[in-house]
Every structure is written in structure tokens, then in C-alpha cells.
Coordinates of C-alpha atoms and ligand atoms in Angstrom, one line a residue:
M1375 CA 95.7 80.4 55.2
E1376 CA 96.3 83.6 53.2
Y1377 CA 96.7 86.3 56.6
D1378 CA 95.9 89.8 56.5
V1379 CA 97.7 91.0 59.5
I1380 CA 100.5 88.9 60.9
I1381 CA 101.0 89.8 65.0
V1382 CA 104.0 89.0 67.4
G1383 CA 102.9 88.9 71.1
S1384 CA 99.7 88.5 72.6
G1385 CA 100.5 91.1 75.8
F1386 CA 98.0 94.0 75.7
A1387 CA 99.6 95.2 72.6
G1388 CA 98.9 92.0 70.3
S1389 CA 96.2 91.4 71.3
T1390 CA 93.9 94.4 71.5
L1391 CA 95.1 94.6 67.8
A1392 CA 94.1 91.4 67.2
R1393 CA 90.7 91.7 68.0
K1394 CA 90.5 95.1 66.8
F1395 CA 91.3 94.2 62.7
A1396 CA 89.9 90.7 63.3
D1397 CA 86.1 92.5 64.4
D1398 CA 87.0 94.9 60.3
D1399 CA 87.2 90.8 59.1
K1400 CA 91.2 89.8 58.2
K1401 CA 92.0 87.5 58.8
V1402 CA 95.6 87.7 62.1
L1403 CA 97.4 85.4 63.1
V1404 CA 98.9 86.0 66.1
Y1405 CA 102.5 84.5 68.0
E1406 CA 103.6 83.9 71.1
K1407 CA 105.8 82.5 72.2
R1408 CA 105.5 81.9 76.0
P1409 CA 103.0 78.5 76.2
Q1410 CA 99.9 80.8 77.1
I1411 CA 98.7 83.8 76.0
A1412 CA 98.0 87.5 78.0
G1413 CA 102.3 88.5 78.4
N1414 CA 102.5 89.7 81.8
M1415 CA 99.4 89.8 82.8
Y1416 CA 98.8 86.1 82.6
E1417 CA 96.3 84.6 86.0
E1418 CA 97.2 81.4 87.0
T1419 CA 95.0 79.1 89.8
L1420 CA 97.6 76.9 91.9
E1421 CA 96.3 74.4 93.7
N1422 CA 96.4 75.8 96.9
G1423 CA 93.6 77.6 95.5
I1424 CA 94.4 81.1 94.5
R1425 CA 95.0 82.9 91.6
V1426 CA 98.3 84.9 91.0
H1427 CA 99.6 86.1 88.7
K1428 CA 102.7 85.6 87.2
Y1429 CA 104.5 88.0 85.7
G1430 CA 104.4 90.7 89.4
P1431 CA 101.2 92.5 90.6
H1432 CA 99.2 93.8 87.8
I1433 CA 96.9 97.0 89.3
F1434 CA 94.5 98.8 86.3
H1435 CA 94.2 102.5 86.9
T1436 CA 92.9 104.8 84.0
N1437 CA 92.1 108.3 83.1
N1438 CA 91.1 107.3 79.9
K1439 CA 87.6 106.7 79.2
Q1440 CA 87.9 105.6 75.5
V1441 CA 90.7 102.8 77.5
F1442 CA 88.1 101.1 79.9
D1443 CA 85.0 101.0 77.4
F1444 CA 87.1 99.0 75.4
L1445 CA 87.9 96.8 78.6
K1446 CA 84.8 96.3 80.1
Q1447 CA 83.3 94.6 76.8
Y1448 CA 85.9 91.7 77.2
G1449 CA 84.5 90.7 81.2
P1450 CA 83.7 92.0 84.6
W1451 CA 85.4 94.6 86.1
Y1452 CA 85.2 95.3 90.5
F1453 CA 86.0 98.4 91.5
Y1454 CA 88.7 98.6 93.3
E1455 CA 91.1 101.4 95.1
H1456 CA 95.0 99.9 95.2
K1457 CA 96.4 99.9 98.7
V1458 CA 100.2 100.1 99.7
V1459 CA 101.6 100.1 103.3
G1460 CA 105.4 100.9 103.5
K1461 CA 108.2 99.2 106.7
I1462 CA 110.1 102.8 107.0
K1463 CA 111.8 102.6 110.4
N1464 CA 110.0 99.5 111.3
T1465 CA 106.5 100.9 111.2
F1466 CA 103.7 100.5 108.0
V1467 CA 103.3 103.9 107.0
P1468 CA 100.6 104.2 104.1
I1469 CA 102.4 104.9 100.7
P1470 CA 102.6 107.3 98.6
F1471 CA 103.2 109.3 101.5
N1472 CA 100.6 111.2 103.0
F1473 CA 99.3 113.2 105.8
K1474 CA 98.8 109.9 108.0
S1475 CA 102.6 108.5 107.1
I1476 CA 104.1 111.8 109.1
E1477 CA 102.4 110.9 111.6
L1478 CA 103.0 107.8 112.4
L1479 CA 106.9 108.5 111.6
F1480 CA 107.3 112.2 113.5
N1481 CA 106.3 113.2 116.9
E1482 CA 102.5 115.0 117.1
S1483 CA 104.2 118.7 117.1
E1484 CA 106.4 118.0 114.9
A1485 CA 103.8 116.5 112.8
K1486 CA 101.9 119.6 112.5
E1487 CA 104.7 121.7 111.5
I1488 CA 105.1 119.7 108.9
E1489 CA 101.2 120.2 107.3
Q1490 CA 100.7 123.5 108.1
H1491 CA 104.3 123.8 106.2
L1492 CA 103.1 122.0 102.8
L1493 CA 99.6 123.5 103.3
K1494 CA 100.1 126.0 102.9
K1495 CA 103.1 126.3 100.1
Y1496 CA 101.2 124.2 98.5
K1497 CA 97.8 124.7 99.0
G1498 CA 95.2 123.0 96.6
L1499 CA 97.4 120.9 95.2
K1500 CA 96.0 117.3 96.0
T1501 CA 100.0 116.2 95.6
I1502 CA 103.7 117.3 95.1
S1503 CA 106.8 115.7 93.0
I1504 CA 110.0 115.0 95.9
F1505 CA 112.0 116.6 93.9
D1506 CA 109.8 119.7 95.2
L1507 CA 110.1 119.1 98.7
L1508 CA 113.7 118.3 98.1
H1509 CA 114.5 121.8 96.3
D1510 CA 112.0 124.2 98.6
S1511 CA 113.2 126.4 100.0
D1512 CA 110.7 126.8 103.3
D1513 CA 113.4 124.9 105.7
V1514 CA 111.0 122.5 107.8
I1515 CA 109.4 121.5 104.2
Q1516 CA 112.1 120.5 102.5
K1517 CA 114.1 118.7 105.2
F1518 CA 110.8 116.6 105.7
G1519 CA 112.2 116.2 101.8
S1520 CA 114.7 114.8 102.5
F1521 CA 113.6 113.0 105.1
V1522 CA 111.2 111.0 102.5
Y1523 CA 113.4 110.9 99.5
K1524 CA 115.9 109.4 101.6
N1525 CA 114.0 106.9 103.5
V1526 CA 111.0 106.7 101.0
F1527 CA 112.9 107.2 96.9
E1528 CA 116.7 106.1 97.2
N1529 CA 116.6 103.2 99.0
Y1530 CA 114.0 101.6 97.1
T1531 CA 115.0 102.9 93.4
A1532 CA 119.0 102.5 93.9
K1533 CA 117.6 98.5 95.3
Q1534 CA 115.0 98.4 92.2
W1535 CA 117.4 99.1 89.3
S1536 CA 121.2 99.0 91.1
I1537 CA 122.4 102.2 90.1
P1538 CA 123.1 105.2 92.3
V1539 CA 119.4 106.8 92.5
S1540 CA 120.9 110.4 90.7
E1541 CA 121.3 108.2 87.3
I1542 CA 117.9 107.6 87.5
D1543 CA 115.7 109.5 85.0
Q1544 CA 113.4 111.7 87.3
S1545 CA 110.1 110.4 85.0
V1546 CA 110.9 106.8 87.0
I1547 CA 110.9 108.5 90.8
N1548 CA 108.0 110.6 90.3
R1549 CA 105.8 108.0 89.2
V1550 CA 105.4 107.9 92.9
P1551 CA 104.7 112.0 94.7
V1552 CA 103.8 112.6 98.4
V1553 CA 100.6 113.3 99.3
L1554 CA 99.2 116.1 101.1
G1555 CA 96.1 115.2 103.1
Y1556 CA 95.6 112.0 103.9
D1557 CA 94.6 110.2 101.1
D1558 CA 95.3 106.7 101.2
R1559 CA 95.2 105.8 97.5
Y1560 CA 98.1 104.5 95.3
F1561 CA 96.1 105.7 92.5
Q1562 CA 94.3 108.7 91.7
D1563 CA 92.9 107.5 88.2
Q1564 CA 89.8 107.8 87.5
Y1565 CA 88.9 104.4 86.6
Q1566 CA 90.3 101.4 88.9
Y1567 CA 88.6 98.5 88.4
M1568 CA 90.4 95.0 88.5
P1569 CA 88.9 91.9 86.2
K1570 CA 86.1 90.2 88.6
Y1571 CA 87.7 87.0 87.3
G1572 CA 90.9 87.4 86.3
Y1573 CA 93.5 89.2 83.4
T1574 CA 93.5 85.9 81.8
R1575 CA 89.4 85.7 80.9
I1576 CA 89.8 89.1 79.4
F1577 CA 92.6 87.8 77.0
E1578 CA 90.5 84.6 76.2
R1579 CA 87.3 86.7 74.8
L1580 CA 89.3 89.7 73.7
L1581 CA 91.9 87.4 71.0
E1582 CA 88.2 85.0 70.8
H1583 CA 87.4 84.9 67.0
N1584 CA 86.4 83.3 64.5
N1585 CA 89.6 85.3 61.9
I1586 CA 92.0 84.8 64.9
S1587 CA 94.8 81.6 64.3
I1588 CA 97.0 81.6 67.8
R1589 CA 99.9 79.7 67.4
L1590 CA 101.4 79.2 71.0
S1591 CA 105.1 78.4 72.3
T1592 CA 106.6 79.8 68.9
N1593 CA 108.6 82.1 68.4
A1594 CA 107.3 84.0 65.4
L1595 CA 111.4 84.4 64.6
E1596 CA 111.3 81.5 63.6
D1597 CA 108.9 81.8 60.7
L1598 CA 109.8 85.9 60.3
S1599 CA 112.8 86.7 58.2
I1600 CA 113.8 90.4 57.1
K1601 CA 116.2 90.7 54.0
D1602 CA 116.5 94.1 52.0
S1603 CA 114.1 96.6 54.7
K1604 CA 111.2 93.7 53.4
I1605 CA 109.2 91.0 55.3
Y1606 CA 109.2 87.1 54.8
W1607 CA 107.2 85.2 55.9
K1608 CA 108.2 80.8 56.2
C1609 CA 110.2 82.3 53.3
Q1610 CA 107.7 84.3 51.0
E1611 CA 107.5 87.7 50.9
F1612 CA 104.0 88.8 53.7
K1613 CA 103.3 92.3 52.3
G1614 CA 100.3 92.2 54.8
I1615 CA 100.3 93.9 57.7
I1616 CA 103.1 93.1 60.5
I1617 CA 102.5 93.7 64.6
Y1618 CA 106.1 93.3 66.2
T1619 CA 105.5 93.8 70.4
G1620 CA 108.5 92.1 70.9
A1621 CA 112.4 93.3 72.1
I1622 CA 113.0 94.5 68.8
D1623 CA 117.2 94.6 69.8
E1624 CA 115.5 91.0 69.4
L1625 CA 113.9 91.6 66.3
F1626 CA 117.0 92.8 64.7
H1627 CA 119.7 90.3 65.8
Y1628 CA 120.9 92.2 68.0
Q1629 CA 123.9 94.4 65.6
F1630 CA 124.3 97.4 67.7
G1631 CA 123.9 95.1 71.2
A1632 CA 121.4 94.3 73.4
L1633 CA 118.9 96.9 74.9
P1634 CA 119.4 97.4 78.6
Y1635 CA 117.0 96.4 81.0
R1636 CA 116.0 95.8 85.1
S1637 CA 114.8 91.8 85.7
L1638 CA 113.4 90.2 88.3
D1639 CA 113.3 86.9 90.8
L1640 CA 109.5 86.4 91.2
V1641 CA 109.7 83.7 94.8
F1642 CA 105.9 83.2 95.7
E1643 CA 105.7 80.8 98.8
N1644 CA 102.2 79.2 100.0
Y1645 CA 101.2 79.2 103.4
D1646 CA 97.8 77.8 105.5
M1647 CA 97.3 80.7 107.0
N1648 CA 94.3 83.6 106.3
Y1649 CA 96.4 86.2 105.6
Y1650 CA 100.3 87.3 105.6
Q1651 CA 99.9 90.4 105.8
P1652 CA 97.5 94.2 106.4
S1653 CA 97.8 94.8 102.6
S1654 CA 97.7 93.5 99.4
V1655 CA 101.0 95.1 98.9
V1656 CA 103.4 96.0 101.8
N1657 CA 107.2 97.8 99.6
Y1658 CA 110.3 97.5 101.6
P1659 CA 112.0 100.6 100.3
N1660 CA 115.9 99.5 102.9
E1661 CA 116.7 96.5 104.9
E1662 CA 115.4 93.5 103.2
D1663 CA 116.6 92.2 99.9
Y1664 CA 112.9 92.6 98.4
T1665 CA 111.3 95.4 96.9
R1666 CA 108.1 94.3 97.8
I1667 CA 105.5 91.7 98.9
T1668 CA 102.3 91.5 97.3
E1669 CA 99.5 89.0 98.5
F1670 CA 96.3 87.9 95.7
K1671 CA 94.5 87.3 98.0
Y1672 CA 93.5 90.8 98.4
F1673 CA 93.0 91.5 94.8
N1674 CA 90.4 89.4 93.8
D1675 CA 88.6 88.7 97.5
Q1676 CA 89.4 85.0 97.6
I1677 CA 87.5 84.0 99.9
I1678 CA 89.6 80.8 100.9
D1679 CA 90.4 79.4 104.9
H1680 CA 93.1 78.8 105.2
A1681 CA 95.4 79.2 102.8
T1682 CA 97.1 82.5 101.1
T1683 CA 100.1 83.3 98.6
I1684 CA 102.7 86.3 98.7
L1685 CA 105.3 87.3 96.0
K1686 CA 108.5 88.7 97.2
E1687 CA 109.9 91.0 94.0
Y1688 CA 114.5 90.2 94.4
P1689 CA 115.4 92.5 91.5
K1690 CA 117.9 90.7 89.3
K1691 CA 120.1 92.3 86.5
Y1692 CA 118.3 91.3 82.7
N1693 CA 121.0 88.4 80.8
V1694 CA 119.5 88.3 77.9
E1695 CA 121.7 84.8 76.8
D1696 CA 119.6 82.7 80.1
E1697 CA 116.1 82.7 77.9
N1698 CA 115.0 82.1 82.1
C1699 CA 115.0 85.8 82.4
I1700 CA 113.2 87.8 81.2
P1701 CA 113.1 92.0 80.5
Y1702 CA 111.3 93.2 83.0
Y1703 CA 112.0 97.3 82.8
A1704 CA 113.5 98.8 79.8
I1705 CA 116.4 101.3 81.8
I1706 CA 115.7 105.1 80.8
S1707 CA 118.8 106.7 80.1
E1708 CA 119.9 108.7 76.4
E1709 CA 122.6 106.3 75.9
N1710 CA 119.8 103.4 76.2
Q1711 CA 117.4 106.0 73.1
K1712 CA 120.2 106.2 71.2
K1713 CA 120.7 102.6 70.8
Y1714 CA 117.4 102.3 70.8
N1715 CA 117.4 104.6 67.8
Q1716 CA 119.6 102.6 66.0
Y1717 CA 117.1 100.1 65.6
Y1718 CA 114.3 102.2 64.8
E1719 CA 116.1 103.6 61.9
L1720 CA 116.1 100.2 60.4
A1721 CA 112.4 99.0 61.5
Q1722 CA 110.9 101.8 59.4
K1723 CA 112.6 101.5 56.3
I1724 CA 110.1 98.3 56.9
P1725 CA 106.9 99.9 55.2
N1726 CA 104.4 97.5 56.3
L1727 CA 106.0 97.2 60.1
Y1728 CA 104.8 98.2 63.2
L1729 CA 106.3 98.6 66.7
C1730 CA 104.1 98.2 69.8
G1731 CA 104.0 97.9 73.1
R1732 CA 106.6 98.0 76.5
L1733 CA 109.5 95.3 74.9
A1734 CA 109.3 97.5 70.7
E1735 CA 109.2 100.5 71.7
Y1736 CA 111.6 100.6 74.6
K1737 CA 108.9 102.2 77.0
Y1738 CA 108.0 102.3 80.4
Y1739 CA 104.3 101.6 79.3
N1740 CA 101.4 101.0 81.9
M1741 CA 98.7 98.4 80.5
D1742 CA 96.0 101.8 80.1
A1743 CA 98.6 103.1 77.6
V1744 CA 99.4 100.0 75.8
I1745 CA 96.0 99.9 74.8
A1746 CA 95.6 103.6 74.6
R1747 CA 98.2 103.2 71.7
A1748 CA 97.6 99.7 70.5
L1749 CA 94.1 101.6 70.0
D1750 CA 95.2 105.1 68.1
L1751 CA 98.4 102.3 66.1
Y1752 CA 94.9 101.2 64.7
E1753 CA 93.1 103.7 63.6
K1754 CA 96.6 105.2 61.5
V1755 CA 96.9 102.2 59.5
G1756 CA 93.8 99.8 60.0
K1757 CA 91.2 101.9 58.3
Ligands
FAD2838 C1 106.7 93.7 88.0 C2 105.5 94.0 86.7 C3 104.5 94.9 87.4 C4 103.3 96.3 86.5 N1 102.7 96.2 87.1 C5 101.3 97.1 86.5 C6 101.0 97.8 86.5 O1 100.3 97.4 87.9 N2 99.8 98.7 85.9 C7 99.9 98.4 84.4 O2 99.4 99.7 84.5 N3 101.0 98.1 84.1 C8 102.3 97.6 84.8 N4 103.1 97.1 84.3 C9 103.1 97.3 82.7 C10 102.5 96.1 81.9 O3 103.4 94.6 82.1 C11 102.9 96.5 80.8 O4 102.0 98.0 80.0 C12 102.5 95.8 79.8 O5 102.9 94.5 79.4 C13 102.9 96.4 78.1 O6 101.5 94.6 77.3 P1 102.5 94.9 76.1 O7 101.4 93.6 75.4 O8 103.8 96.1 75.6 O9 104.1 93.5 76.4 P2 104.2 91.8 77.1 O10 102.8 91.6 78.6 O11 105.4 91.8 77.9 O12 103.8 91.4 75.7 C14 104.3 90.8 74.9 C15 104.2 89.6 74.7 O13 105.2 89.0 73.2 C16 106.0 87.9 73.4 N5 106.5 88.0 72.6 C17 107.2 89.1 72.5 N6 108.7 87.8 71.4 C18 108.0 87.4 71.0 C19 108.7 86.3 69.9 N7 109.5 87.1 68.7 N8 107.7 85.2 68.9 C20 106.7 85.1 70.0 N9 105.9 86.2 71.0 C21 106.8 87.0 71.5 C22 105.9 88.1 75.0 O14 106.5 86.9 75.6 C23 104.8 88.3 75.5 O15 103.4 87.2 76.0 C24 103.9 96.7 85.1 C25 105.0 95.8 84.9 C26 105.9 95.0 85.1 C27 106.8 94.3 84.4

């Protein structure tokens, strides 16, 4: 069969684009090196009947109506506002840190004083960055900022990234603000939903189209090659569109060296009990080796008696030589961006090659951002 578009990867970047091109009557071939579709959003049901997110918990949230409208076409979603607690000084407190967290960790008069200073200084704001608190000229606020930084951010971030917190890009830390009030939702976005029957079902419907063929368990680079800025598919020059959502350094055979990532050891544990912990996610910023525990039953109102499954996340270094080690988080730094740019320049020389997604663009994209990016790319190249 003649294909108009070849897509490498079936996460949200690849699957969104596959569907858009297919709806436009283009013949699309999707390569996926894993045995299943859905990228890091893949969900599977275990023997005890609990549905889990195999590559770590994924909570959908967005302010982008276009993205949510797009997704709604492929299955029902239910309203879900994510809540997280963290174990700080042996007490479970809401994360992001809010007034309830303050009241659980400080005595009544201290808590009142901190809250009053915050409300006076940041009147009208709902959230504030930890860096603003740390650099505040008000002593009470600055001291409070140091407490939160030390107990919530510093160890957690250093554990997650294995480098001192001072070396981490501020945008990473700013992802979790401090809340000026009692709002205990983890996200403040307008649309917060989870797929009723799981992400895998959404992907199945996205890719269910007569114009889409899928090759699972196949590394696309076995069939694709690059020579003189041209793309060859099965040894023939391919003049259609190539969408690449895999790791950019792998595409160019690591010629400038491997881009660094953080990886995770994901350890699932099953228990014969109704619930293991008080919330879907509990963060462990300080003493434990793992960063958080997720209990999947909370996500989809899974009503199963005397069984539950949890996931402990242990941060680990990414090793490109180990094929079981997954590149989860790009490490954003000037040096790494420079290396990325070298690969990007090579990609730019190939007129029918388009990069999309967290691995190809070496970015920390949330799901909504990657879908928005894919929809945007389609507008540019698909028409
Ligand atoms: C632990 C963790 C938790 C997260 N939680 C959230 C969350 O709660 N909310 C949120 O919005 N976002 C979350 N994210 C971000 C989310 O995972 C990404 O936004 C999303 O995965 C991006 O989709 P993608 O298609 O770019 O990449 P991926 O989902 O990684 O898909 C890329 C696919 O390409 C395939 N592939 C790569 N190279 C090749 C090749 N050569 N040949 C064939 N196939 C190939 C891969 O196997 C993979 O399936 C989380 C990320 C992590 C790491």
C-alpha cells in the first residue's frame, strides 16, 4: 500500500496527528515500538481487576477548550478533580501547600499570623510561586517560604532529579505553586476530567479508522533511514509526510551524544484490602526513597472489594544502553538545549520531516499541551 503519511509513535502526539490526517483521507502508517498503542498513557487491567496506568499516573487537566472538545469525540470523560497529600513531618497535608496545610503544621497563632500576612501582601491572588515567598521582604512570609521550600520542594526535587535543587530550572519547581486559601485541588484548570473507560480505550477509538494501519512492536528506524537530508522508507525515497514523535537523538544515531533524561523504577504492589491510603496520590518529599505512591482505585471509581493496587515511584538515572529504561523526563538546562539544537538543525534540513511530542522536542509537555501542539502542526502541514 502507498502511504501519504508515516507516523513514528502512538502517544498523544502521534495518535492525534494520525487521526487528523486519516479524516482528511490520507493513508497513514503508524509505527509503535511497544507491543501496545497509547504511549505513556497506556492503561491495563491487572488480574485483581484493577485498571492501572502502566507508565505512571496520568491526570488530564486543561484550560484549552479546543483540546478537550477534540478528545470528547473519542469516548466519555468524567469530572475528576485531583487531590494530593504529602507526608510532611509525619502529618498528611494538602499539596499544593494551602491554608489547611499551614494549620496542620503550625500552632494556631502562628498559622493565623502567616495567613494574615499572605492575604494582606498578595490580596486578590489565588496562588503564588514559592520563589516569590522566598524573596519576600516581609519576615513572616519569607520564613514561611523557607519552611515550605525546605519541607516540600527541596528534598523532593533533589530526590526526583538527583541534582541539587539550585541547579533545576525554575519552571520545573514553579509547576506546583502555594495556594492562598483552602482550595485543595492539585490543578486549577477549567477542564479536569478522566476517561471513563481509561486512556487505552480513547486511543483505540482515535486510531480506529480505515485509513490508519498500525505496526506494533516495531521500531520505525528498522524501516526508515536518512541520507543526504532525504528520508528513505524500506530503501525507497519517501516523499510523503513523516511525523516523528520518538527521541530525536535516536533518530540521528546519537551522533552528538545521548540527551540526558530522568527515569523511574515503577513498582506495583497488590493488596487484599479496600484502600491502602487516604488519597489517590501521596507525596513523600523527605525520608522515603520513593517520591510518591498512587492508588489507582481512586481514579475511576473502581468498585472492587478487598483488592487494591498501588504504585511506588523510585527516581533513577536514565541509561540509554538499557532498553528497559524509559526516558521519562527531559532534563532542561542550557547545555542540554544546545545538544538538542544540534539535532534539531539536522532535522530542519529534511523538508518532509516534522517533529512533535515530548521526546522529539525534548520538552516537558503535559498531555493537553502535546495535543494542542499536534493540532497546531496539522493546521500547518496537513492543509
Ligand atoms: C511519570 C509521568 C507522569 C505524567 N503525568 C501526567 C499527568 O498527570 N498529566 C499530564 O497532562 N501529563 C502527564 N505526563 C506527561 C505525558 O506523559 C506526556 O504529555 C505524553 O506522554 C506526551 O505524549 P507523546 O506522544 O509526546 O509521547 P509518548 O506518550 O512518550 O509517546 C511516544 C511513543 O513513541 C513510541 N516510539 C518512540 N520511538 C519510536 C520508534 N523509533 N519506533 C516506533 N515507536 C517509537 C514510544 O514507544 C511511545 O509509545 C506525565 C509524564 C510522566 C513521565
